[in-house]
Amino acid sequence: MPGDKTVGGGDDAFNTFFSETGAGKHVPRAVFVDLEPTVIDEVRTGTYRQLFHPEQLISGKEDAANNFARGHYTIGKEIVDLCLDRIRKLADNCTGLQGFLVFNAVVEPYNSVLSTHSLLEHTDVAVLLDNEAIYDICRRSLDIERPTYTNLNRLVSQVISSLTASLRFDGALNVDVNEFQTNLVPYPRIHFMLSSYAPVISAEKAYHEQLSVAEITNSAFEPSSMMAKCDPRHGKYMACCLMYRGDVVPKDVNAAVATIKTKRTIQFVDWCPTGFKCGINYQPPSVVPGGDLAKVQRAVCMISNSTSVVEVFSRIDHKFDLMYAKRAFVHWYVGEGMEEGEFSEAREDLAALEKDYEEVGAEFDEGEDGDEGDEY
């Protein structure tokens, strides 16, 4: 297979996400945590059960019942030390630890507001993925009438794979995990990213189309490609990170980016002059055999910081307000040791975040008559 020789970096690249045991077996540097056993039991008994170390699959006896307070205070407290211990062991085995990728799923609106409140303080970069938006992508681009979580997860996994591809494979322009924060986060609180992926195309369609670098780049900027429910045309971009995979050369990327910059619908804040970070990786994207996505020669994943992400927060905040005004379901949270004040504190924090995004976008207009020619 011609793709094999591009894996590059030999064992080093492979060891970024796998550690080798004494028996020569490669084990992923991953910890799976859930408060109830059913989902993790699927991993324990599934096709890839041999791959994971049993100590790294941690599950409790009873779930959090979609209650943030149960996960945060009562049930979660019981296994947090065990989780930290496992994570510490994995971290100790790393020679150049760049950071942690944490994946969690929450439901709207209470849990979303409460968890975003803690994400504001404790994470450097957060990528928002919204089931509703991904359902739409599956229906529209893959012609799946009733998408399942499996369909959603396969799409999400392409984004996650693209984020770390340059750690694992060779390429012309590598993007380090730390560079996401450096290039995408202008102010500490403005760290919620939009993601999009192109081409999302079924095998039947891909047979008739070969998408160029310019086409997939344009597609990544389409509002319908965003994996969170918001319209980037309603806001301004602060920075974009474009990660290409497969048969892509820098010349084509530069031409595609130049075209994007001329589009009136794609607005950038004026205090961020360049705004683009590009990565090119020679390894074409892999797909699950028999899955919905077609095997393509080239693909792009875009992670962008746009003020339009505030639409996601304002929608959740509105739902929160409707329920909280009636104090609906609040007793379940208070019963698990949470104070009612934490709700209003989290809500105020998100209101401040909405205001932060507003101000970041508004600087565009105010800065027009300021000093010109400033270089950053």
mmCIF file of N, CA and C in Angstrom, residues 236-285:
data_model
loop_
_atom_site.group_PDB
_atom_site.id
_atom_site.type_symbol
_atom_site.label_atom_id
_atom_site.label_comp_id
_atom_site.label_asym_id
_atom_site.label_seq_id
_atom_site.Cartn_x
_atom_site.Cartn_y
_atom_site.Cartn_z
ATOM 1 N N LYS A 236 -17.557 37.508 13.422
ATOM 2 C CA LYS A 236 -16.265 37.740 12.763
ATOM 3 C C LYS A 236 -15.270 36.701 13.266
ATOM 4 N N TYR A 237 -14.418 36.270 12.364
ATOM 5 C CA TYR A 237 -13.374 35.315 12.743
ATOM 6 C C TYR A 237 -12.218 36.049 13.413
ATOM 7 N N MET A 238 -11.656 35.410 14.431
ATOM 8 C CA MET A 238 -10.431 35.944 15.040
ATOM 9 C C MET A 238 -9.223 35.164 14.529
ATOM 10 N N ALA A 239 -9.418 33.880 14.310
ATOM 11 C CA ALA A 239 -8.325 33.042 13.803
ATOM 12 C C ALA A 239 -8.904 31.734 13.282
ATOM 13 N N CYS A 240 -8.198 31.141 12.327
ATOM 14 C CA CYS A 240 -8.610 29.848 11.770
ATOM 15 C C CYS A 240 -7.395 28.946 11.696
ATOM 16 N N CYS A 241 -7.614 27.709 12.017
ATOM 17 C CA CYS A 241 -6.548 26.728 11.846
ATOM 18 C C CYS A 241 -7.064 25.693 10.853
ATOM 19 N N LEU A 242 -6.383 25.570 9.724
ATOM 20 C CA LEU A 242 -6.794 24.628 8.678
ATOM 21 C C LEU A 242 -5.817 23.468 8.646
ATOM 22 N N MET A 243 -6.319 22.275 8.893
ATOM 23 C CA MET A 243 -5.439 21.106 8.885
ATOM 24 C C MET A 243 -5.808 20.200 7.716
ATOM 25 N N TYR A 244 -4.902 20.164 6.747
ATOM 26 C CA TYR A 244 -5.145 19.366 5.539
ATOM 27 C C TYR A 244 -4.504 18.002 5.706
ATOM 28 N N ARG A 245 -5.133 17.008 5.080
ATOM 29 C CA ARG A 245 -4.560 15.658 5.090
ATOM 30 C C ARG A 245 -4.589 15.090 3.679
ATOM 31 N N GLY A 246 -3.540 14.325 3.366
ATOM 32 C CA GLY A 246 -3.530 13.637 2.075
ATOM 33 C C GLY A 246 -2.765 14.385 1.003
ATOM 34 N N ASP A 247 -3.265 14.302 -0.219
ATOM 35 C CA ASP A 247 -2.564 14.809 -1.400
ATOM 36 C C ASP A 247 -2.763 16.326 -1.512
ATOM 37 N N VAL A 248 -1.977 17.072 -0.733
ATOM 38 C CA VAL A 248 -2.130 18.533 -0.672
ATOM 39 C C VAL A 248 -0.748 19.171 -0.704
ATOM 40 N N VAL A 249 -0.593 20.246 -1.489
ATOM 41 C CA VAL A 249 0.701 20.953 -1.506
ATOM 42 C C VAL A 249 0.494 22.399 -1.040
ATOM 43 N N PRO A 250 1.529 23.003 -0.419
ATOM 44 C CA PRO A 250 1.381 24.366 0.119
ATOM 45 C C PRO A 250 0.877 25.388 -0.899
ATOM 46 N N LYS A 251 1.286 25.241 -2.166
ATOM 47 C CA LYS A 251 0.878 26.202 -3.201
ATOM 48 C C LYS A 251 -0.657 26.258 -3.317
ATOM 49 N N ASP A 252 -1.284 25.081 -3.334
ATOM 50 C CA ASP A 252 -2.753 25.028 -3.442
ATOM 51 C C ASP A 252 -3.423 25.622 -2.209
ATOM 52 N N VAL A 253 -2.824 25.355 -1.049
ATOM 53 C CA VAL A 253 -3.381 25.872 0.206
ATOM 54 C C VAL A 253 -3.338 27.397 0.201
ATOM 55 N N ASN A 254 -2.192 27.954 -0.194
ATOM 56 C CA ASN A 254 -2.054 29.418 -0.232
ATOM 57 C C ASN A 254 -3.076 30.048 -1.171
ATOM 58 N N ALA A 255 -3.278 29.404 -2.321
ATOM 59 C CA ALA A 255 -4.252 29.928 -3.290
ATOM 60 C C ALA A 255 -5.668 29.869 -2.709
ATOM 61 N N ALA A 256 -5.983 28.758 -2.036
ATOM 62 C CA ALA A 256 -7.329 28.595 -1.459
ATOM 63 C C ALA A 256 -7.579 29.626 -0.362
ATOM 64 N N VAL A 257 -6.563 29.855 0.476
ATOM 65 C CA VAL A 257 -6.693 30.823 1.570
ATOM 66 C C VAL A 257 -6.839 32.237 1.009
ATOM 67 N N ALA A 258 -6.080 32.533 -0.050
ATOM 68 C CA ALA A 258 -6.169 33.862 -0.681
ATOM 69 C C ALA A 258 -7.587 34.111 -1.194
ATOM 70 N N THR A 259 -8.209 33.073 -1.760
ATOM 71 C CA THR A 259 -9.585 33.206 -2.260
ATOM 72 C C THR A 259 -10.555 33.460 -1.106
ATOM 73 N N ILE A 260 -10.360 32.719 -0.022
ATOM 74 C CA ILE A 260 -11.234 32.876 1.157
ATOM 75 C C ILE A 260 -11.173 34.315 1.666
ATOM 76 N N LYS A 261 -9.958 34.874 1.681
ATOM 77 C CA LYS A 261 -9.778 36.238 2.209
ATOM 78 C C LYS A 261 -10.531 37.290 1.394
ATOM 79 N N THR A 262 -10.814 36.969 0.131
ATOM 80 C CA THR A 262 -11.505 37.957 -0.715
ATOM 81 C C THR A 262 -13.024 37.884 -0.556
ATOM 82 N N LYS A 263 -13.516 36.857 0.116
ATOM 83 C CA LYS A 263 -14.975 36.687 0.215
ATOM 84 C C LYS A 263 -15.575 37.651 1.230
ATOM 85 N N ARG A 264 -16.632 38.299 0.837
ATOM 86 C CA ARG A 264 -17.264 39.293 1.711
ATOM 87 C C ARG A 264 -17.989 38.648 2.880
ATOM 88 N N THR A 265 -18.429 37.411 2.691
ATOM 89 C CA THR A 265 -19.189 36.754 3.764
ATOM 90 C C THR A 265 -18.276 36.300 4.898
ATOM 91 N N ILE A 266 -16.974 36.212 4.612
ATOM 92 C CA ILE A 266 -16.036 35.753 5.642
ATOM 93 C C ILE A 266 -15.276 36.960 6.179
ATOM 94 N N GLN A 267 -15.714 37.444 7.318
ATOM 95 C CA GLN A 267 -15.155 38.664 7.904
ATOM 96 C C GLN A 267 -14.196 38.327 9.038
ATOM 97 N N PHE A 268 -13.094 39.059 9.081
ATOM 98 C CA PHE A 268 -12.145 38.903 10.191
ATOM 99 C C PHE A 268 -12.136 40.173 11.030
ATOM 100 N N VAL A 269 -11.829 40.038 12.323
ATOM 101 C CA VAL A 269 -11.669 41.237 13.149
ATOM 102 C C VAL A 269 -10.421 41.970 12.657
ATOM 103 N N ASP A 270 -10.422 43.281 12.744
ATOM 104 C CA ASP A 270 -9.308 44.015 12.127
ATOM 105 C C ASP A 270 -8.034 43.981 12.960
ATOM 106 N N TRP A 271 -8.148 43.559 14.219
ATOM 107 C CA TRP A 271 -6.942 43.544 15.053
ATOM 108 C C TRP A 271 -6.172 42.231 14.936
ATOM 109 N N CYS A 272 -6.649 41.342 14.071
ATOM 110 C CA CYS A 272 -5.924 40.083 13.867
ATOM 111 C C CYS A 272 -5.604 39.974 12.382
ATOM 112 N N PRO A 273 -4.472 40.531 11.953
ATOM 113 C CA PRO A 273 -4.229 40.731 10.524
ATOM 114 C C PRO A 273 -4.123 39.457 9.696
ATOM 115 N N THR A 274 -3.446 38.427 10.200
ATOM 116 C CA THR A 274 -3.246 37.242 9.354
ATOM 117 C C THR A 274 -4.375 36.243 9.524
ATOM 118 N N GLY A 275 -4.551 35.782 10.731
ATOM 119 C CA GLY A 275 -5.728 34.971 11.006
ATOM 120 C C GLY A 275 -5.727 33.527 10.562
ATOM 121 N N PHE A 276 -4.744 33.101 9.751
ATOM 122 C CA PHE A 276 -4.762 31.711 9.272
ATOM 123 C C PHE A 276 -3.532 30.943 9.725
ATOM 124 N N LYS A 277 -3.770 29.736 10.198
ATOM 125 C CA LYS A 277 -2.675 28.820 10.516
ATOM 126 C C LYS A 277 -2.971 27.562 9.721
ATOM 127 N N CYS A 278 -2.014 27.098 8.949
ATOM 128 C CA CYS A 278 -2.275 25.922 8.108
ATOM 129 C C CYS A 278 -1.335 24.779 8.466
ATOM 130 N N GLY A 279 -1.860 23.591 8.407
ATOM 131 C CA GLY A 279 -1.048 22.395 8.616
ATOM 132 C C GLY A 279 -1.301 21.440 7.465
ATOM 133 N N ILE A 280 -0.242 20.765 7.020
ATOM 134 C CA ILE A 280 -0.415 19.783 5.934
ATOM 135 C C ILE A 280 0.194 18.468 6.382
ATOM 136 N N ASN A 281 -0.591 17.432 6.234
ATOM 137 C CA ASN A 281 -0.163 16.119 6.645
ATOM 138 C C ASN A 281 -0.326 15.164 5.481
ATOM 139 N N TYR A 282 0.718 14.381 5.199
ATOM 140 C CA TYR A 282 0.665 13.566 3.979
ATOM 141 C C TYR A 282 -0.207 12.317 4.100
ATOM 142 N N GLN A 283 -0.553 11.944 5.319
ATOM 143 C CA GLN A 283 -1.344 10.722 5.503
ATOM 144 C C GLN A 283 -2.818 10.997 5.185
ATOM 145 N N PRO A 284 -3.385 10.363 4.138
ATOM 146 C CA PRO A 284 -4.798 10.635 3.839
ATOM 147 C C PRO A 284 -5.694 10.128 4.972
ATOM 148 N N PRO A 285 -6.889 10.699 5.104
ATOM 149 C CA PRO A 285 -7.755 10.281 6.210
ATOM 150 C C PRO A 285 -8.178 8.821 6.084
#
